[in-house]
PDB file of N, CA and C in Angstrom:
ATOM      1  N   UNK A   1      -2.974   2.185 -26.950  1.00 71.00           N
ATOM      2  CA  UNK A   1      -3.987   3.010 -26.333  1.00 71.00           C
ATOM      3  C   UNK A   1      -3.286   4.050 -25.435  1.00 71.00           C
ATOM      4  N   UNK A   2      -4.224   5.563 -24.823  1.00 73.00           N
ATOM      5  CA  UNK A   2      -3.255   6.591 -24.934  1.00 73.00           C
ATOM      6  C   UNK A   2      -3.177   5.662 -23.380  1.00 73.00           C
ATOM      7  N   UNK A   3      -4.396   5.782 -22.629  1.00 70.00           N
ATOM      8  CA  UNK A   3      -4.162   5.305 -21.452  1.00 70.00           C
ATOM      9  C   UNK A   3      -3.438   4.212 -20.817  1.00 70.00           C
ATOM     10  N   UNK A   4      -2.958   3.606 -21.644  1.00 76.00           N
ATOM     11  CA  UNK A   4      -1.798   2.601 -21.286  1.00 76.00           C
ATOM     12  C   UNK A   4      -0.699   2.882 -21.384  1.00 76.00           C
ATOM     13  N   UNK A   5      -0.478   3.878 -22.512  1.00 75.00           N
ATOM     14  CA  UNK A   5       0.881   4.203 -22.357  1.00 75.00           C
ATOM     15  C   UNK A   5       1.290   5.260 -21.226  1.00 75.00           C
ATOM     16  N   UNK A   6       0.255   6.321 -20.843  1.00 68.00           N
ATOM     17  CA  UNK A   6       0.408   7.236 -19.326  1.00 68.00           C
ATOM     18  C   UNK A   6       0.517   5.952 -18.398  1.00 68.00           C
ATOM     19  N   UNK A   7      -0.179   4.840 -18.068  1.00 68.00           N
ATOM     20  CA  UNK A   7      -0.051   4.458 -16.960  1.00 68.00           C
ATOM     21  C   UNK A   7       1.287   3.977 -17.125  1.00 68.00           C
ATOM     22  N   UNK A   8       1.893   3.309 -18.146  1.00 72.00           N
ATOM     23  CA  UNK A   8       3.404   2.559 -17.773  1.00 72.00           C
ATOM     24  C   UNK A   8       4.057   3.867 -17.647  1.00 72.00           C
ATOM     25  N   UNK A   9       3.897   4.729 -17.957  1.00 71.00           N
ATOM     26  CA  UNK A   9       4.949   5.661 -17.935  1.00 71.00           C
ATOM     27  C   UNK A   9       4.898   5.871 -16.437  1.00 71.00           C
ATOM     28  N   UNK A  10       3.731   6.468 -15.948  1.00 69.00           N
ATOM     29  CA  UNK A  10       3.559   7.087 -14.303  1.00 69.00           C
ATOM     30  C   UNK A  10       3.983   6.029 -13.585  1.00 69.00           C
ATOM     31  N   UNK A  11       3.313   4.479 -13.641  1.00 68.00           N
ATOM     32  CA  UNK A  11       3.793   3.449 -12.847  1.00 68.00           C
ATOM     33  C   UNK A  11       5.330   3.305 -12.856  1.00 68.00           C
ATOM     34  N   UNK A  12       5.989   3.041 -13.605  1.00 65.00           N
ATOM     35  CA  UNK A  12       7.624   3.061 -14.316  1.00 65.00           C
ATOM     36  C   UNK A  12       8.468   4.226 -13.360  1.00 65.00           C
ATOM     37  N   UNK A  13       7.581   5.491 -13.066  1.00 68.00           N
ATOM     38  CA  UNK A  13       8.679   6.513 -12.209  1.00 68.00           C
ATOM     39  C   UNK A  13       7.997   6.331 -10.791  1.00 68.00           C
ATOM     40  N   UNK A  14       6.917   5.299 -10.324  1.00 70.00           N
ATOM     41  CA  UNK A  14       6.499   5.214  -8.804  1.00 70.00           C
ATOM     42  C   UNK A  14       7.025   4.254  -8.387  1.00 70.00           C
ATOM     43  N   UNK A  15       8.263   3.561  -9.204  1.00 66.00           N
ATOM     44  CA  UNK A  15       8.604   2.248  -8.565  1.00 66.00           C
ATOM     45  C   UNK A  15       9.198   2.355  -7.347  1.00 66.00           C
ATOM     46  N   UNK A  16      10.171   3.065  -7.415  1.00 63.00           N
ATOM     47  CA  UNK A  16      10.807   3.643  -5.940  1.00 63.00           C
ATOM     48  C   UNK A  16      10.377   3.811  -5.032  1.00 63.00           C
ATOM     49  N   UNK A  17       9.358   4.844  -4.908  1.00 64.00           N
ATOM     50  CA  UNK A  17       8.328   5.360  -4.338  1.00 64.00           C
ATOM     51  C   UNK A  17       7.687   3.816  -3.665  1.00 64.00           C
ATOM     52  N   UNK A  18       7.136   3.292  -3.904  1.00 65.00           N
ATOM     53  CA  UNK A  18       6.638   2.026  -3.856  1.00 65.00           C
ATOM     54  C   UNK A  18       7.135   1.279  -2.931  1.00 65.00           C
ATOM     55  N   UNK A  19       8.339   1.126  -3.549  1.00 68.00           N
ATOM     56  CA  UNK A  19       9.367  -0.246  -2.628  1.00 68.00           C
ATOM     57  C   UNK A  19       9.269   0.678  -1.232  1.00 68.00           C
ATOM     58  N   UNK A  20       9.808   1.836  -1.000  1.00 70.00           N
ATOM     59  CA  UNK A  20       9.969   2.540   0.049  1.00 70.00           C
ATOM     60  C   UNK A  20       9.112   2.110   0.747  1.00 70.00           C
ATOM     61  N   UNK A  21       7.712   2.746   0.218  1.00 72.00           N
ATOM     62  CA  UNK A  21       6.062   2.516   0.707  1.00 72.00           C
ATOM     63  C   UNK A  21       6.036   0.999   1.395  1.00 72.00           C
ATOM     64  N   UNK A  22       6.474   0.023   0.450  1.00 71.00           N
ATOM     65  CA  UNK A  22       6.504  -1.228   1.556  1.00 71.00           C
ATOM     66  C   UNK A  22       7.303  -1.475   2.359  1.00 71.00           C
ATOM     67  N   UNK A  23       8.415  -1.035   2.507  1.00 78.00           N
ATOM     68  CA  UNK A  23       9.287  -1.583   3.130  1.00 78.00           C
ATOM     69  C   UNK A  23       8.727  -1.172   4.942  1.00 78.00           C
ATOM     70  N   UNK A  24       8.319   0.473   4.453  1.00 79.00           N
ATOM     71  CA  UNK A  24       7.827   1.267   5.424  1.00 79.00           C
ATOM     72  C   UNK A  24       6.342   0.271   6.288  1.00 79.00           C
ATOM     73  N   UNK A  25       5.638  -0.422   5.359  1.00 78.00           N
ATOM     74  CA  UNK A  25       4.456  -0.947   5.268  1.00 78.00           C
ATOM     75  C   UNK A  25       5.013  -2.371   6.150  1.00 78.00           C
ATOM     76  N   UNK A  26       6.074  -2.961   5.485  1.00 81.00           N
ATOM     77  CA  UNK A  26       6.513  -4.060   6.410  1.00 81.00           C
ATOM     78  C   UNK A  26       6.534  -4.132   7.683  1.00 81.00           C
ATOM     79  N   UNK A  27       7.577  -3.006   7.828  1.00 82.00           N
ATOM     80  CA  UNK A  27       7.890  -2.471   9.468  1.00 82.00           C
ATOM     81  C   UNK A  27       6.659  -2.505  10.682  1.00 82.00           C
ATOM     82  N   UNK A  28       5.748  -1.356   9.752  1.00 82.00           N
ATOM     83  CA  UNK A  28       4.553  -1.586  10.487  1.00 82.00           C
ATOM     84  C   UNK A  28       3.778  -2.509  10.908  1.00 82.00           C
ATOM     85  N   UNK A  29       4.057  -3.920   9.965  1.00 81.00           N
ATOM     86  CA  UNK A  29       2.983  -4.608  10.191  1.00 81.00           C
ATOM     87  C   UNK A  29       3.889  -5.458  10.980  1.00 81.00           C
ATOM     88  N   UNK A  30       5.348  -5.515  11.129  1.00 82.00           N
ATOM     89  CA  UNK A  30       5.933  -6.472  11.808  1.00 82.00           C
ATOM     90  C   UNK A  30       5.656  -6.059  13.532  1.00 82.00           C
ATOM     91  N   UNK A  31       5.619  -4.822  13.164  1.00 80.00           N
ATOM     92  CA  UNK A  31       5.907  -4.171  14.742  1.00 80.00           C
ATOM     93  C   UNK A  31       4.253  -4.636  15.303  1.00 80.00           C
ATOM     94  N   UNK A  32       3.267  -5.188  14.775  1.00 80.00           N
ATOM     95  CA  UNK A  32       2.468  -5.545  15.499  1.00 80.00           C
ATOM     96  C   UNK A  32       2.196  -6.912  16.083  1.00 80.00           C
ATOM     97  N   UNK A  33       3.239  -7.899  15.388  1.00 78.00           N
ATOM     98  CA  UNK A  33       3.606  -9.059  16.341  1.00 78.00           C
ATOM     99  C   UNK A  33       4.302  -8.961  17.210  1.00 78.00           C
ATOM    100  N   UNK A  34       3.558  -9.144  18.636  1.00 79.00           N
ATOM    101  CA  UNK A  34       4.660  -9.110  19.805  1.00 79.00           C
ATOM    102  C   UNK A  34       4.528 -10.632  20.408  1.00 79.00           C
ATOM    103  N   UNK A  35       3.171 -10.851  20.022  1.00 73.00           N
ATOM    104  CA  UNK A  35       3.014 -12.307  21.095  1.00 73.00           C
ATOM    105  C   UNK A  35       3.815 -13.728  19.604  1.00 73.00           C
ATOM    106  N   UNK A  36       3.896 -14.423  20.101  1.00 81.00           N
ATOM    107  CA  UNK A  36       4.241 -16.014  19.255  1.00 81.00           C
ATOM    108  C   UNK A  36       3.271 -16.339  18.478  1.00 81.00           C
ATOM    109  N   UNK A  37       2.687 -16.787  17.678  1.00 78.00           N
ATOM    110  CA  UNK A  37       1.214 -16.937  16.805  1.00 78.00           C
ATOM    111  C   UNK A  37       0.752 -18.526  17.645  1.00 78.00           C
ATOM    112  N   UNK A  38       1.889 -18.969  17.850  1.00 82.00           N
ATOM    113  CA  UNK A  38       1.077 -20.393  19.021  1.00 82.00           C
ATOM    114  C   UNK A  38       0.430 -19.872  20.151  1.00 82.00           C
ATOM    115  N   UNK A  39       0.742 -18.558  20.118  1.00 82.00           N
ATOM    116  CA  UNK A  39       0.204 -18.123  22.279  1.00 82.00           C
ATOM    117  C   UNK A  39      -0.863 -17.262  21.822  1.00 82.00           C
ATOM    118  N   UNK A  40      -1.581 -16.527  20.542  1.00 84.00           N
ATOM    119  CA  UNK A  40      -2.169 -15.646  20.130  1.00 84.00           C
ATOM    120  C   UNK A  40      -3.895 -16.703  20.289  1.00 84.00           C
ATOM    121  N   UNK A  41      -4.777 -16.069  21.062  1.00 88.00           N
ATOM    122  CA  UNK A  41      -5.892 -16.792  21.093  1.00 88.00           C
ATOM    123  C   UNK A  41      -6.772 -15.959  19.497  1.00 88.00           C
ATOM    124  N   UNK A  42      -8.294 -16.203  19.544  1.00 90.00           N
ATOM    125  CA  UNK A  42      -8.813 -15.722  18.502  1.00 90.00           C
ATOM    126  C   UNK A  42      -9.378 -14.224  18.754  1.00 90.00           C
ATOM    127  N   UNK A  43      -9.510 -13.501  19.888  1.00 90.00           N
ATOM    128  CA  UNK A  43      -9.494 -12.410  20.235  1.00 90.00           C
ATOM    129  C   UNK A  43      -8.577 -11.947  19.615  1.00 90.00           C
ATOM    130  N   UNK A  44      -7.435 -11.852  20.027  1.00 87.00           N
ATOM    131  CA  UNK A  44      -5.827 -11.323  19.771  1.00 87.00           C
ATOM    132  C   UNK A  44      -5.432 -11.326  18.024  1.00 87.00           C
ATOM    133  N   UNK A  45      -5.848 -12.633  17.853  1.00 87.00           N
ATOM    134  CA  UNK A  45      -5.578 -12.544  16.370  1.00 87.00           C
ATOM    135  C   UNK A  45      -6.577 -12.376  15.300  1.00 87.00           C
ATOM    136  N   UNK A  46      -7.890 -11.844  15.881  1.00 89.00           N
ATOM    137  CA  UNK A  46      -8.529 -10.956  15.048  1.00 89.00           C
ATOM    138  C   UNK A  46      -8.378  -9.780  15.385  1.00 89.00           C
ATOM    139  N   UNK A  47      -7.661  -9.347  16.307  1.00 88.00           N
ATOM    140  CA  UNK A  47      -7.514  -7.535  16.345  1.00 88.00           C
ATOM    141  C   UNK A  47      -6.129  -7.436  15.488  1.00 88.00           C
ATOM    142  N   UNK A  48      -5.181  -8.049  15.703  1.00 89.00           N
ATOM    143  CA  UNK A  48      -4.003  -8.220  15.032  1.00 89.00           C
ATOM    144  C   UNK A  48      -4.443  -8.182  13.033  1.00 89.00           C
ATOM    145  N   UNK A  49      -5.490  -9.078  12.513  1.00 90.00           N
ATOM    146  CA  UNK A  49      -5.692  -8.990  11.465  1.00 90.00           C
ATOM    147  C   UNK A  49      -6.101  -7.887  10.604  1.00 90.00           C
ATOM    148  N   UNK A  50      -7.394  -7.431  11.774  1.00 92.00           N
ATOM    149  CA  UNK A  50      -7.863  -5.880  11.552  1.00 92.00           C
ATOM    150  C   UNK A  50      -6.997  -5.277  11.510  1.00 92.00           C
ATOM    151  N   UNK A  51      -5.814  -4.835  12.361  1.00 90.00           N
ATOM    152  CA  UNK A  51      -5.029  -4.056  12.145  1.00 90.00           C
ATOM    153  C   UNK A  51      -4.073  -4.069  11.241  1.00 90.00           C
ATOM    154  N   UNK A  52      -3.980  -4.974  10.533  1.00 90.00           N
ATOM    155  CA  UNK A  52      -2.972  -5.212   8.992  1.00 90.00           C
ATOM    156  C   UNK A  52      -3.786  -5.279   7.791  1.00 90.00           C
ATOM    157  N   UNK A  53      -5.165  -5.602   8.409  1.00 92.00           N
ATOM    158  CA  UNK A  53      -5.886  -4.887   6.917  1.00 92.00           C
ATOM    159  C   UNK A  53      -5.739  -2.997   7.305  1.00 92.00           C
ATOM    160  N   UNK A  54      -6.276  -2.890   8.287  1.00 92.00           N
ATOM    161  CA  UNK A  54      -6.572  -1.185   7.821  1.00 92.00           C
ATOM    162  C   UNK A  54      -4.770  -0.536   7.417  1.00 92.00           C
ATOM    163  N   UNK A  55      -3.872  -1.278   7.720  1.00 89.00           N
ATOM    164  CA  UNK A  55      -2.885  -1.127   7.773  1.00 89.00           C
ATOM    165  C   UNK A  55      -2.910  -0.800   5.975  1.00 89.00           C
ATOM    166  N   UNK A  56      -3.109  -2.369   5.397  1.00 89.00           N
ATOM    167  CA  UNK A  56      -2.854  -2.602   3.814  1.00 89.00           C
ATOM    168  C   UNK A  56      -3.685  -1.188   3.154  1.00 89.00           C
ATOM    169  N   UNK A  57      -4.895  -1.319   3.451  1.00 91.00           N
ATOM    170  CA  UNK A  57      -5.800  -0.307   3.434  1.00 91.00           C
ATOM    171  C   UNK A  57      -5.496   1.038   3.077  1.00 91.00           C
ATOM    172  N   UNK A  58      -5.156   1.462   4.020  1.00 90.00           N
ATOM    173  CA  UNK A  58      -3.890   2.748   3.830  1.00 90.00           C
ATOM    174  C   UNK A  58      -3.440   3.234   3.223  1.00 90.00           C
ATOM    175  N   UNK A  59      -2.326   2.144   3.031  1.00 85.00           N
ATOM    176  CA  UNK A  59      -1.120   1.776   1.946  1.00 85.00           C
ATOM    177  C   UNK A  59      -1.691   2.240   0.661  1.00 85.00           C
ATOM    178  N   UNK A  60      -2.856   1.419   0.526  1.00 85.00           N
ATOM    179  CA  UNK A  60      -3.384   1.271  -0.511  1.00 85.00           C
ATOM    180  C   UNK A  60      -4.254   2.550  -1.290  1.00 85.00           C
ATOM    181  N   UNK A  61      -4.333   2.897  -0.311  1.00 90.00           N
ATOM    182  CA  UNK A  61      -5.269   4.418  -0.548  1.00 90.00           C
ATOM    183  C   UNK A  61      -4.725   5.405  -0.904  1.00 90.00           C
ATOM    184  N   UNK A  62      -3.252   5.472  -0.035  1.00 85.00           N
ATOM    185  CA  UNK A  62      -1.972   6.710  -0.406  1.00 85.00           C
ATOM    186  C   UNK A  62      -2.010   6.511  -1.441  1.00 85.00           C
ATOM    187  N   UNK A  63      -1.000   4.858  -2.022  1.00 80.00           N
ATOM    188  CA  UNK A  63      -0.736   4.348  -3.343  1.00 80.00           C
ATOM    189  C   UNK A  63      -1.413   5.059  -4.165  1.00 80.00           C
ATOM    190  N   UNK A  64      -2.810   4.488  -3.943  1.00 84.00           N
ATOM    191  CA  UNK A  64      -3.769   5.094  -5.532  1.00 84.00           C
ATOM    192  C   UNK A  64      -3.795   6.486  -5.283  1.00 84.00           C
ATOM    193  N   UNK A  65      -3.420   7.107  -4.784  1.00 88.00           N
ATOM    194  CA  UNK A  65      -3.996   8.995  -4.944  1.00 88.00           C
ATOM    195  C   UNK A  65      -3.329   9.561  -5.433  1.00 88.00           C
ATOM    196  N   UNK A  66      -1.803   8.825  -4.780  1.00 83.00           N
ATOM    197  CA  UNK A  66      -0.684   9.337  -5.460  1.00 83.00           C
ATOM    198  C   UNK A  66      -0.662   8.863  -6.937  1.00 83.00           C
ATOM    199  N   UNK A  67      -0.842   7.757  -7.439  1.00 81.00           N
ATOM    200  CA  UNK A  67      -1.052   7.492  -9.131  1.00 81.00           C
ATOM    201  C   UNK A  67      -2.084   7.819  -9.312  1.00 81.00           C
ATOM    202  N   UNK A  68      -3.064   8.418  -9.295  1.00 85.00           N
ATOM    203  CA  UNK A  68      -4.469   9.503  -9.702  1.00 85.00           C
ATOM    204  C   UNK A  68      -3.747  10.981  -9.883  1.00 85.00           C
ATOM    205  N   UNK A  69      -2.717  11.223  -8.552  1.00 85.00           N
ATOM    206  CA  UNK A  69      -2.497  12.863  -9.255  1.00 85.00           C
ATOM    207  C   UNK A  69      -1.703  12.301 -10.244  1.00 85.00           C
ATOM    208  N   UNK A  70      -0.673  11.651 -10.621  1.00 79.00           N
ATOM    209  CA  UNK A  70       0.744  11.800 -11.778  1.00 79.00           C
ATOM    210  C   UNK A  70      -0.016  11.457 -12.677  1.00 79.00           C
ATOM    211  N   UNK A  71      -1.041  10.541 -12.757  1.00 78.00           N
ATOM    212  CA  UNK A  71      -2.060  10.173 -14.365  1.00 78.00           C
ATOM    213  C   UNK A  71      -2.095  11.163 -14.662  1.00 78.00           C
ATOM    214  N   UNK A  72      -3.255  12.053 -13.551  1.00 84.00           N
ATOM    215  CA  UNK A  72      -3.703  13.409 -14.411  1.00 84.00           C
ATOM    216  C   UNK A  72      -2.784  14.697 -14.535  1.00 84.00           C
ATOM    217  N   UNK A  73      -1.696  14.542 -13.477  1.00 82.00           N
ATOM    218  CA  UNK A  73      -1.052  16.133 -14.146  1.00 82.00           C
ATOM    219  C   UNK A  73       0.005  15.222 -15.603  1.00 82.00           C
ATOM    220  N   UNK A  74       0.040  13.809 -16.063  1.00 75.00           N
ATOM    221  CA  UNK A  74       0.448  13.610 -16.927  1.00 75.00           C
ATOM    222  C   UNK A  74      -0.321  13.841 -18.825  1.00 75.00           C
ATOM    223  N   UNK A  75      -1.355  13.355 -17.750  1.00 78.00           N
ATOM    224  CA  UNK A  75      -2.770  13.728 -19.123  1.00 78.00           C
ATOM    225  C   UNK A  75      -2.754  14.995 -19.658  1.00 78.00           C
ATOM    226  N   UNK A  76      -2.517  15.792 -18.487  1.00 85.00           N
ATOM    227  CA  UNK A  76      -3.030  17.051 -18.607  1.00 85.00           C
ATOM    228  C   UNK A  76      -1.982  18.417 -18.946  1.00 85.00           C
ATOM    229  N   UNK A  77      -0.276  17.321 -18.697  1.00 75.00           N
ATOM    230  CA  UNK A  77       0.846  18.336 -19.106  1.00 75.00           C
ATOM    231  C   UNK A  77       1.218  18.119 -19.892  1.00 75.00           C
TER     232      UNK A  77
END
């Protein structure tokens, strides 16, 4: 199918791209543990959670836009 073969192709040259994206993604989410998770009450560690979803979130949103443009300028070149 045509669309499977554009996506391995586009996915196949975002791998890089990617790892970067997490590694970058790691950082961030590490840098928001400061307290011990034994000393973190349930206040603390539901703002902490929120903030590594909207974090993933993100991630996740760049991710796909960026493989939405290379699909289509691949479809389309």
């Amino acid at each position: 199918m045509l669309i499977e073969k554009i996506y391995k192709q586009v996915y196949a040259k975002m791998q890089e791209e990617t790892g970067a994206d997490d590694s970058v993604m790691s950082d961030r989410l590490s840098a928001l543990i400061g307290t011990p998770i034994e000393e973190l009450d349930k206040e603390r560690l539901e703002l902490l959670l929120c903030n590594a979803v909207i974090i993933g979130q993100e991630q996740g949103f760049v991710n796909g836009f960026r493989f939405c443009i290379r699909l289509l300028s691949e479809a389309l070149g």
